[in-house]
Amino acid sequence: MIKAPIYPFLTGGLLVGGTKLVSDIASPLWASLLGAVPNDMITPYFLDTDTDKKIYIVGYLLQSTIFIFVTIALYLLLRFTKINHNLLVLLAILTWFISSFYLVRYSKPYVKQYFTKNK
């Protein structure tokens, strides 16, 4: 059964909209605190089964690892090169997406098998 998508949609929207509002009112530094609220850690609440939650969290851990490496590389490039910053951000997003896609594609059978083998 598919749950109404309105609740997760509103949760994510409130966090993103709240981050923008805090950025306008206070500063982007304070906004990063709200923006750092991990939507991805809230998401399992909306998943149906315990197995789905476990598989999701493993995927989140793998995605976070890629995200950390891409973010560090982006920071270093922004800090120490004169390459257009918007281009670097775009390339970082593309790098993250492509890396994440292949990670999910090739790890999915192993992760799913690990959590469902005893059922």
mmCIF file of N, CA and C in Angstrom:
data_model
loop_
_atom_site.group_PDB
_atom_site.id
_atom_site.type_symbol
_atom_site.label_atom_id
_atom_site.label_comp_id
_atom_site.label_asym_id
_atom_site.label_seq_id
_atom_site.Cartn_x
_atom_site.Cartn_y
_atom_site.Cartn_z
ATOM 1 N N MET A 1 0.842 -1.186 0.000
ATOM 2 C CA MET A 1 0.000 0.000 0.000
ATOM 3 C C MET A 1 0.888 1.251 0.000
ATOM 4 N N ILE A 2 0.581 2.180 -0.844
ATOM 5 C CA ILE A 2 1.349 3.423 -0.926
ATOM 6 C C ILE A 2 0.726 4.442 0.015
ATOM 7 N N LYS A 3 1.554 5.002 0.873
ATOM 8 C CA LYS A 3 1.073 6.038 1.786
ATOM 9 C C LYS A 3 0.936 7.355 1.030
ATOM 10 N N ALA A 4 0.083 8.203 1.543
ATOM 11 C CA ALA A 4 -0.088 9.518 0.932
ATOM 12 C C ALA A 4 1.254 10.245 0.946
ATOM 13 N N PRO A 5 1.719 10.708 -0.215
ATOM 14 C CA PRO A 5 3.029 11.362 -0.271
ATOM 15 C C PRO A 5 3.044 12.771 0.320
ATOM 16 N N ILE A 6 1.913 13.241 0.767
ATOM 17 C CA ILE A 6 1.850 14.625 1.238
ATOM 18 C C ILE A 6 2.692 14.844 2.493
ATOM 19 N N TYR A 7 2.730 13.882 3.409
ATOM 20 C CA TYR A 7 3.460 14.068 4.656
ATOM 21 C C TYR A 7 4.969 14.156 4.449
ATOM 22 N N PRO A 8 5.580 13.217 3.719
ATOM 23 C CA PRO A 8 7.011 13.390 3.473
ATOM 24 C C PRO A 8 7.313 14.627 2.623
ATOM 25 N N PHE A 9 6.412 14.938 1.688
ATOM 26 C CA PHE A 9 6.593 16.118 0.853
ATOM 27 C C PHE A 9 6.607 17.383 1.708
ATOM 28 N N LEU A 10 5.645 17.493 2.599
ATOM 29 C CA LEU A 10 5.574 18.669 3.474
ATOM 30 C C LEU A 10 6.768 18.738 4.426
ATOM 31 N N THR A 11 7.195 17.602 4.949
ATOM 32 C CA THR A 11 8.343 17.571 5.852
ATOM 33 C C THR A 11 9.586 18.109 5.157
ATOM 34 N N GLY A 12 9.873 17.593 3.964
ATOM 35 C CA GLY A 12 11.042 18.063 3.210
ATOM 36 C C GLY A 12 10.908 19.515 2.811
ATOM 37 N N GLY A 13 9.717 19.897 2.377
ATOM 38 C CA GLY A 13 9.488 21.280 1.972
ATOM 39 C C GLY A 13 9.641 22.267 3.112
ATOM 40 N N LEU A 14 9.163 21.878 4.287
ATOM 41 C CA LEU A 14 9.313 22.752 5.454
ATOM 42 C C LEU A 14 10.777 22.927 5.837
ATOM 43 N N LEU A 15 11.549 21.866 5.727
ATOM 44 C CA LEU A 15 12.976 21.978 6.051
ATOM 45 C C LEU A 15 13.710 22.867 5.038
ATOM 46 N N VAL A 16 13.449 22.658 3.761
ATOM 47 C CA VAL A 16 14.127 23.471 2.731
ATOM 48 C C VAL A 16 13.650 24.921 2.798
ATOM 49 N N GLY A 17 12.338 25.123 2.898
ATOM 50 C CA GLY A 17 11.804 26.483 2.995
ATOM 51 C C GLY A 17 12.270 27.181 4.260
ATOM 52 N N GLY A 18 12.313 26.444 5.363
ATOM 53 C CA GLY A 18 12.797 27.011 6.623
ATOM 54 C C GLY A 18 14.260 27.404 6.540
ATOM 55 N N THR A 19 15.038 26.599 5.840
ATOM 56 C CA THR A 19 16.462 26.913 5.660
ATOM 57 C C THR A 19 16.629 28.217 4.888
ATOM 58 N N LYS A 20 15.857 28.382 3.832
ATOM 59 C CA LYS A 20 15.918 29.619 3.039
ATOM 60 C C LYS A 20 15.494 30.814 3.890
ATOM 61 N N LEU A 21 14.443 30.651 4.673
ATOM 62 C CA LEU A 21 13.953 31.728 5.527
ATOM 63 C C LEU A 21 15.010 32.131 6.561
ATOM 64 N N VAL A 22 15.613 31.152 7.210
ATOM 65 C CA VAL A 22 16.658 31.448 8.204
ATOM 66 C C VAL A 22 17.843 32.134 7.530
ATOM 67 N N SER A 23 18.168 31.718 6.319
ATOM 68 C CA SER A 23 19.261 32.353 5.572
ATOM 69 C C SER A 23 18.966 33.824 5.319
ATOM 70 N N ASP A 24 17.726 34.142 4.986
ATOM 71 C CA ASP A 24 17.334 35.527 4.731
ATOM 72 C C ASP A 24 17.284 36.360 6.006
ATOM 73 N N ILE A 25 16.797 35.764 7.088
ATOM 74 C CA ILE A 25 16.602 36.499 8.341
ATOM 75 C C ILE A 25 17.896 36.617 9.139
ATOM 76 N N ALA A 26 18.593 35.516 9.298
ATOM 77 C CA ALA A 26 19.788 35.509 10.161
ATOM 78 C C ALA A 26 21.057 35.506 9.308
ATOM 79 N N SER A 27 21.472 34.324 8.871
ATOM 80 C CA SER A 27 22.638 34.223 8.003
ATOM 81 C C SER A 27 22.698 32.820 7.419
ATOM 82 N N PRO A 28 23.406 32.653 6.310
ATOM 83 C CA PRO A 28 23.558 31.313 5.739
ATOM 84 C C PRO A 28 24.230 30.336 6.706
ATOM 85 N N LEU A 29 25.060 30.856 7.600
ATOM 86 C CA LEU A 29 25.706 29.969 8.572
ATOM 87 C C LEU A 29 24.669 29.337 9.499
ATOM 88 N N TRP A 30 23.722 30.144 10.012
ATOM 89 C CA TRP A 30 22.649 29.593 10.845
ATOM 90 C C TRP A 30 21.729 28.717 10.016
ATOM 91 N N ALA A 31 21.511 29.084 8.773
ATOM 92 C CA ALA A 31 20.653 28.282 7.896
ATOM 93 C C ALA A 31 21.234 26.888 7.679
ATOM 94 N N SER A 32 22.561 26.796 7.662
ATOM 95 C CA SER A 32 23.181 25.483 7.458
ATOM 96 C C SER A 32 22.850 24.526 8.598
ATOM 97 N N LEU A 33 22.600 25.068 9.772
ATOM 98 C CA LEU A 33 22.206 24.216 10.899
ATOM 99 C C LEU A 33 20.859 23.553 10.614
ATOM 100 N N LEU A 34 19.901 24.321 10.148
ATOM 101 C CA LEU A 34 18.603 23.745 9.799
ATOM 102 C C LEU A 34 18.711 22.883 8.542
ATOM 103 N N GLY A 35 19.499 23.360 7.587
ATOM 104 C CA GLY A 35 19.687 22.596 6.353
ATOM 105 C C GLY A 35 20.383 21.267 6.586
ATOM 106 N N ALA A 36 21.119 21.174 7.683
ATOM 107 C CA ALA A 36 21.828 19.939 7.998
ATOM 108 C C ALA A 36 20.928 18.895 8.646
ATOM 109 N N VAL A 37 19.682 19.295 8.971
ATOM 110 C CA VAL A 37 18.757 18.294 9.496
ATOM 111 C C VAL A 37 18.619 17.239 8.402
ATOM 112 N N PRO A 38 19.018 16.046 8.696
ATOM 113 C CA PRO A 38 19.082 15.035 7.626
ATOM 114 C C PRO A 38 17.716 14.511 7.215
ATOM 115 N N ASN A 39 17.201 15.058 6.122
ATOM 116 C CA ASN A 39 15.955 14.534 5.551
ATOM 117 C C ASN A 39 16.042 13.028 5.383
ATOM 118 N N ASP A 40 17.231 12.584 5.012
ATOM 119 C CA ASP A 40 17.414 11.161 4.757
ATOM 120 C C ASP A 40 17.317 10.317 6.016
ATOM 121 N N MET A 41 17.472 10.937 7.177
ATOM 122 C CA MET A 41 17.297 10.190 8.425
ATOM 123 C C MET A 41 15.832 10.206 8.854
ATOM 124 N N ILE A 42 15.060 11.132 8.326
ATOM 125 C CA ILE A 42 13.629 11.200 8.634
ATOM 126 C C ILE A 42 12.851 10.234 7.733
ATOM 127 N N THR A 43 13.350 10.024 6.537
ATOM 128 C CA THR A 43 12.663 9.218 5.540
ATOM 129 C C THR A 43 12.266 7.821 6.020
ATOM 130 N N PRO A 44 13.117 7.091 6.760
ATOM 131 C CA PRO A 44 12.699 5.739 7.176
ATOM 132 C C PRO A 44 11.386 5.709 7.956
ATOM 133 N N TYR A 45 11.066 6.797 8.605
ATOM 134 C CA TYR A 45 9.794 6.876 9.316
ATOM 135 C C TYR A 45 8.623 6.626 8.361
ATOM 136 N N PHE A 46 8.773 7.018 7.116
ATOM 137 C CA PHE A 46 7.705 6.897 6.137
ATOM 138 C C PHE A 46 7.736 5.576 5.361
ATOM 139 N N LEU A 47 8.746 4.736 5.598
ATOM 140 C CA LEU A 47 8.827 3.452 4.910
ATOM 141 C C LEU A 47 7.989 2.411 5.651
ATOM 142 N N ASP A 48 7.517 1.398 4.912
ATOM 143 C CA ASP A 48 6.541 0.467 5.471
ATOM 144 C C ASP A 48 7.128 -0.625 6.369
ATOM 145 N N THR A 49 8.196 -1.283 5.930
ATOM 146 C CA THR A 49 8.674 -2.449 6.679
ATOM 147 C C THR A 49 10.024 -2.181 7.326
ATOM 148 N N ASP A 50 10.333 -2.976 8.346
ATOM 149 C CA ASP A 50 11.637 -2.870 8.998
ATOM 150 C C ASP A 50 12.766 -3.189 8.025
ATOM 151 N N THR A 51 12.544 -4.173 7.143
ATOM 152 C CA THR A 51 13.556 -4.521 6.146
ATOM 153 C C THR A 51 13.814 -3.349 5.215
ATOM 154 N N ASP A 52 12.754 -2.697 4.761
ATOM 155 C CA ASP A 52 12.919 -1.528 3.893
ATOM 156 C C ASP A 52 13.716 -0.441 4.606
ATOM 157 N N LYS A 53 13.449 -0.248 5.887
ATOM 158 C CA LYS A 53 14.176 0.761 6.667
ATOM 159 C C LYS A 53 15.658 0.418 6.751
ATOM 160 N N LYS A 54 15.973 -0.844 6.998
ATOM 161 C CA LYS A 54 17.369 -1.276 7.106
ATOM 162 C C LYS A 54 18.102 -1.116 5.771
ATOM 163 N N ILE A 55 17.450 -1.544 4.689
ATOM 164 C CA ILE A 55 18.061 -1.406 3.359
ATOM 165 C C ILE A 55 18.285 0.066 3.039
ATOM 166 N N TYR A 56 17.316 0.886 3.349
ATOM 167 C CA TYR A 56 17.428 2.322 3.100
ATOM 168 C C TYR A 56 18.616 2.920 3.865
ATOM 169 N N ILE A 57 18.763 2.563 5.141
ATOM 170 C CA ILE A 57 19.837 3.122 5.959
ATOM 171 C C ILE A 57 21.203 2.694 5.433
ATOM 172 N N VAL A 58 21.344 1.458 4.966
ATOM 173 C CA VAL A 58 22.607 1.035 4.368
ATOM 174 C C VAL A 58 22.893 1.862 3.125
ATOM 175 N N GLY A 59 21.880 2.060 2.296
ATOM 176 C CA GLY A 59 22.049 2.908 1.113
ATOM 177 C C GLY A 59 22.425 4.326 1.491
ATOM 178 N N TYR A 60 21.796 4.830 2.538
ATOM 179 C CA TYR A 60 22.104 6.176 3.017
ATOM 180 C C TYR A 60 23.557 6.276 3.479
ATOM 181 N N LEU A 61 24.017 5.270 4.169
ATOM 182 C CA LEU A 61 25.412 5.239 4.612
ATOM 183 C C LEU A 61 26.364 5.247 3.411
ATOM 184 N N LEU A 62 26.068 4.451 2.410
ATOM 185 C CA LEU A 62 26.905 4.415 1.206
ATOM 186 C C LEU A 62 26.868 5.759 0.475
ATOM 187 N N GLN A 63 25.663 6.333 0.334
ATOM 188 C CA GLN A 63 25.524 7.627 -0.335
ATOM 189 C C GLN A 63 26.249 8.725 0.435
ATOM 190 N N SER A 64 26.189 8.658 1.749
ATOM 191 C CA SER A 64 26.861 9.664 2.581
ATOM 192 C C SER A 64 28.365 9.618 2.385
ATOM 193 N N THR A 65 28.889 8.431 2.225
ATOM 194 C CA THR A 65 30.332 8.282 1.995
ATOM 195 C C THR A 65 30.728 8.970 0.694
ATOM 196 N N ILE A 66 29.968 8.720 -0.352
ATOM 197 C CA ILE A 66 30.244 9.381 -1.631
ATOM 198 C C ILE A 66 30.097 10.894 -1.475
ATOM 199 N N PHE A 67 29.032 11.316 -0.813
ATOM 200 C CA PHE A 67 28.774 12.742 -0.623
ATOM 201 C C PHE A 67 29.934 13.425 0.099
ATOM 202 N N ILE A 68 30.464 12.786 1.124
ATOM 203 C CA ILE A 68 31.585 13.375 1.876
ATOM 204 C C ILE A 68 32.796 13.563 0.974
ATOM 205 N N PHE A 69 33.140 12.548 0.196
ATOM 206 C CA PHE A 69 34.300 12.667 -0.695
ATOM 207 C C PHE A 69 34.094 13.754 -1.752
ATOM 208 N N VAL A 70 32.899 13.791 -2.345
ATOM 209 C CA VAL A 70 32.620 14.807 -3.367
ATOM 210 C C VAL A 70 32.629 16.205 -2.745
ATOM 211 N N THR A 71 32.086 16.342 -1.556
ATOM 212 C CA THR A 71 32.053 17.644 -0.887
ATOM 213 C C THR A 71 33.457 18.129 -0.535
ATOM 214 N N ILE A 72 34.301 17.245 -0.061
ATOM 215 C CA ILE A 72 35.689 17.624 0.240
ATOM 216 C C ILE A 72 36.404 18.057 -1.035
ATOM 217 N N ALA A 73 36.223 17.290 -2.107
ATOM 218 C CA ALA A 73 36.838 17.658 -3.384
ATOM 219 C C ALA A 73 36.315 19.013 -3.865
ATOM 220 N N LEU A 74 35.008 19.241 -3.732
ATOM 221 C CA LEU A 74 34.423 20.523 -4.143
ATOM 222 C C LEU A 74 35.017 21.661 -3.329
ATOM 223 N N TYR A 75 35.095 21.486 -2.031
ATOM 224 C CA TYR A 75 35.678 22.531 -1.180
ATOM 225 C C TYR A 75 37.105 22.859 -1.626
ATOM 226 N N LEU A 76 37.904 21.844 -1.840
ATOM 227 C CA LEU A 76 39.297 22.076 -2.227
ATOM 228 C C LEU A 76 39.389 22.790 -3.569
ATOM 229 N N LEU A 77 38.536 22.389 -4.513
ATOM 230 C CA LEU A 77 38.538 23.051 -5.818
ATOM 231 C C LEU A 77 38.059 24.503 -5.710
ATOM 232 N N LEU A 78 37.029 24.730 -4.916
ATOM 233 C CA LEU A 78 36.553 26.106 -4.729
ATOM 234 C C LEU A 78 37.623 26.965 -4.056
ATOM 235 N N ARG A 79 38.322 26.379 -3.125
ATOM 236 C CA ARG A 79 39.313 27.111 -2.327
ATOM 237 C C ARG A 79 40.597 27.402 -3.092
ATOM 238 N N PHE A 80 41.048 26.415 -3.878
ATOM 239 C CA PHE A 80 42.391 26.525 -4.433
ATOM 240 C C PHE A 80 42.458 26.646 -5.955
ATOM 241 N N THR A 81 41.324 26.790 -6.619
ATOM 242 C CA THR A 81 41.369 27.016 -8.068
ATOM 243 C C THR A 81 40.557 28.257 -8.407
ATOM 244 N N LYS A 82 40.721 28.699 -9.613
ATOM 245 C CA LYS A 82 39.960 29.857 -10.085
ATOM 246 C C LYS A 82 38.879 29.433 -11.082
ATOM 247 N N ILE A 83 38.568 28.148 -11.081
ATOM 248 C CA ILE A 83 37.516 27.638 -11.955
ATOM 249 C C ILE A 83 36.173 28.214 -11.485
ATOM 250 N N ASN A 84 35.301 28.519 -12.433
ATOM 251 C CA ASN A 84 33.992 29.082 -12.125
ATOM 252 C C ASN A 84 33.290 28.249 -11.047
ATOM 253 N N HIS A 85 32.870 28.919 -9.968
ATOM 254 C CA HIS A 85 32.286 28.204 -8.829
ATOM 255 C C HIS A 85 30.977 27.505 -9.180
ATOM 256 N N ASN A 86 30.165 28.127 -10.004
ATOM 257 C CA ASN A 86 28.909 27.489 -10.409
ATOM 258 C C ASN A 86 29.176 26.226 -11.219
ATOM 259 N N LEU A 87 30.190 26.266 -12.064
ATOM 260 C CA LEU A 87 30.562 25.092 -12.839
ATOM 261 C C LEU A 87 31.052 23.975 -11.921
ATOM 262 N N LEU A 88 31.852 24.334 -10.913
ATOM 263 C CA LEU A 88 32.344 23.330 -9.969
ATOM 264 C C LEU A 88 31.203 22.672 -9.196
ATOM 265 N N VAL A 89 30.238 23.474 -8.780
ATOM 266 C CA VAL A 89 29.092 22.916 -8.053
ATOM 267 C C VAL A 89 28.313 21.967 -8.966
ATOM 268 N N LEU A 90 28.082 22.376 -10.200
ATOM 269 C CA LEU A 90 27.384 21.524 -11.156
ATOM 270 C C LEU A 90 28.141 20.215 -11.372
ATOM 271 N N LEU A 91 29.456 20.308 -11.546
ATOM 272 C CA LEU A 91 30.260 19.099 -11.736
ATOM 273 C C LEU A 91 30.239 18.208 -10.494
ATOM 274 N N ALA A 92 30.218 18.812 -9.329
ATOM 275 C CA ALA A 92 30.146 18.026 -8.089
ATOM 276 C C ALA A 92 28.818 17.277 -8.013
ATOM 277 N N ILE A 93 27.731 17.952 -8.370
ATOM 278 C CA ILE A 93 26.416 17.295 -8.354
ATOM 279 C C ILE A 93 26.390 16.141 -9.349
ATOM 280 N N LEU A 94 26.906 16.377 -10.540
ATOM 281 C CA LEU A 94 26.936 15.316 -11.552
ATOM 282 C C LEU A 94 27.815 14.146 -11.102
ATOM 283 N N THR A 95 28.966 14.456 -10.524
ATOM 284 C CA THR A 95 29.853 13.406 -10.022
ATOM 285 C C THR A 95 29.163 12.598 -8.938
ATOM 286 N N TRP A 96 28.512 13.295 -8.015
ATOM 287 C CA TRP A 96 27.785 12.599 -6.956
ATOM 288 C C TRP A 96 26.701 11.712 -7.553
ATOM 289 N N PHE A 97 25.919 12.254 -8.488
ATOM 290 C CA PHE A 97 24.807 11.497 -9.058
ATOM 291 C C PHE A 97 25.290 10.250 -9.791
ATOM 292 N N ILE A 98 26.287 10.407 -10.635
ATOM 293 C CA ILE A 98 26.785 9.262 -11.417
ATOM 294 C C ILE A 98 27.389 8.212 -10.491
ATOM 295 N N SER A 99 28.198 8.651 -9.534
ATOM 296 C CA SER A 99 28.801 7.704 -8.581
ATOM 297 C C SER A 99 27.724 6.989 -7.774
ATOM 298 N N SER A 100 26.742 7.729 -7.316
ATOM 299 C CA SER A 100 25.669 7.152 -6.511
ATOM 300 C C SER A 100 24.831 6.172 -7.318
ATOM 301 N N PHE A 101 24.550 6.536 -8.563
ATOM 302 C CA PHE A 101 23.771 5.656 -9.431
ATOM 303 C C PHE A 101 24.448 4.305 -9.575
ATOM 304 N N TYR A 102 25.735 4.327 -9.886
ATOM 305 C CA TYR A 102 26.445 3.060 -10.074
ATOM 306 C C TYR A 102 26.616 2.301 -8.765
ATOM 307 N N LEU A 103 26.767 3.004 -7.670
ATOM 308 C CA LEU A 103 26.856 2.344 -6.374
ATOM 309 C C LEU A 103 25.563 1.588 -6.072
ATOM 310 N N VAL A 104 24.428 2.234 -6.277
ATOM 311 C CA VAL A 104 23.140 1.578 -6.030
ATOM 312 C C VAL A 104 22.948 0.419 -7.002
ATOM 313 N N ARG A 105 23.255 0.664 -8.236
ATOM 314 C CA ARG A 105 23.041 -0.359 -9.259
ATOM 315 C C ARG A 105 23.805 -1.634 -8.944
ATOM 316 N N TYR A 106 25.049 -1.496 -8.512
ATOM 317 C CA TYR A 106 25.876 -2.684 -8.311
ATOM 318 C C TYR A 106 25.835 -3.233 -6.888
ATOM 319 N N SER A 107 25.382 -2.459 -5.917
ATOM 320 C CA SER A 107 25.321 -2.977 -4.550
ATOM 321 C C SER A 107 23.930 -3.457 -4.159
ATOM 322 N N LYS A 108 22.915 -3.070 -4.911
ATOM 323 C CA LYS A 108 21.524 -3.388 -4.556
ATOM 324 C C LYS A 108 21.290 -4.883 -4.310
ATOM 325 N N PRO A 109 21.726 -5.769 -5.194
ATOM 326 C CA PRO A 109 21.438 -7.186 -4.941
ATOM 327 C C PRO A 109 22.087 -7.697 -3.649
ATOM 328 N N TYR A 110 23.271 -7.223 -3.339
ATOM 329 C CA TYR A 110 23.973 -7.694 -2.147
ATOM 330 C C TYR A 110 23.312 -7.174 -0.870
ATOM 331 N N VAL A 111 22.936 -5.913 -0.872
ATOM 332 C CA VAL A 111 22.299 -5.319 0.302
ATOM 333 C C VAL A 111 20.945 -5.982 0.542
ATOM 334 N N LYS A 112 20.153 -6.117 -0.504
ATOM 335 C CA LYS A 112 18.824 -6.720 -0.359
ATOM 336 C C LYS A 112 18.947 -8.169 0.113
ATOM 337 N N GLN A 113 19.877 -8.916 -0.456
ATOM 338 C CA GLN A 113 20.070 -10.298 -0.060
ATOM 339 C C GLN A 113 20.486 -10.398 1.410
ATOM 340 N N TYR A 114 21.321 -9.497 1.859
ATOM 341 C CA TYR A 114 21.796 -9.526 3.236
ATOM 342 C C TYR A 114 20.645 -9.391 4.232
ATOM 343 N N PHE A 115 19.702 -8.514 3.954
ATOM 344 C CA PHE A 115 18.600 -8.272 4.887
ATOM 345 C C PHE A 115 17.404 -9.199 4.696
ATOM 346 N N THR A 116 17.364 -9.923 3.591
ATOM 347 C CA THR A 116 16.207 -10.787 3.355
ATOM 348 C C THR A 116 16.564 -12.278 3.367
ATOM 349 N N LYS A 117 17.823 -12.631 3.581
ATOM 350 C CA LYS A 117 18.234 -14.036 3.481
ATOM 351 C C LYS A 117 17.633 -14.926 4.574
ATOM 352 N N ASN A 118 17.281 -14.365 5.727
ATOM 353 C CA ASN A 118 16.740 -15.174 6.816
ATOM 354 C C ASN A 118 15.219 -15.217 6.829
ATOM 355 N N LYS A 119 14.606 -14.741 5.786
ATOM 356 C CA LYS A 119 13.127 -14.706 5.778
ATOM 357 C C LYS A 119 12.558 -15.831 4.974
#
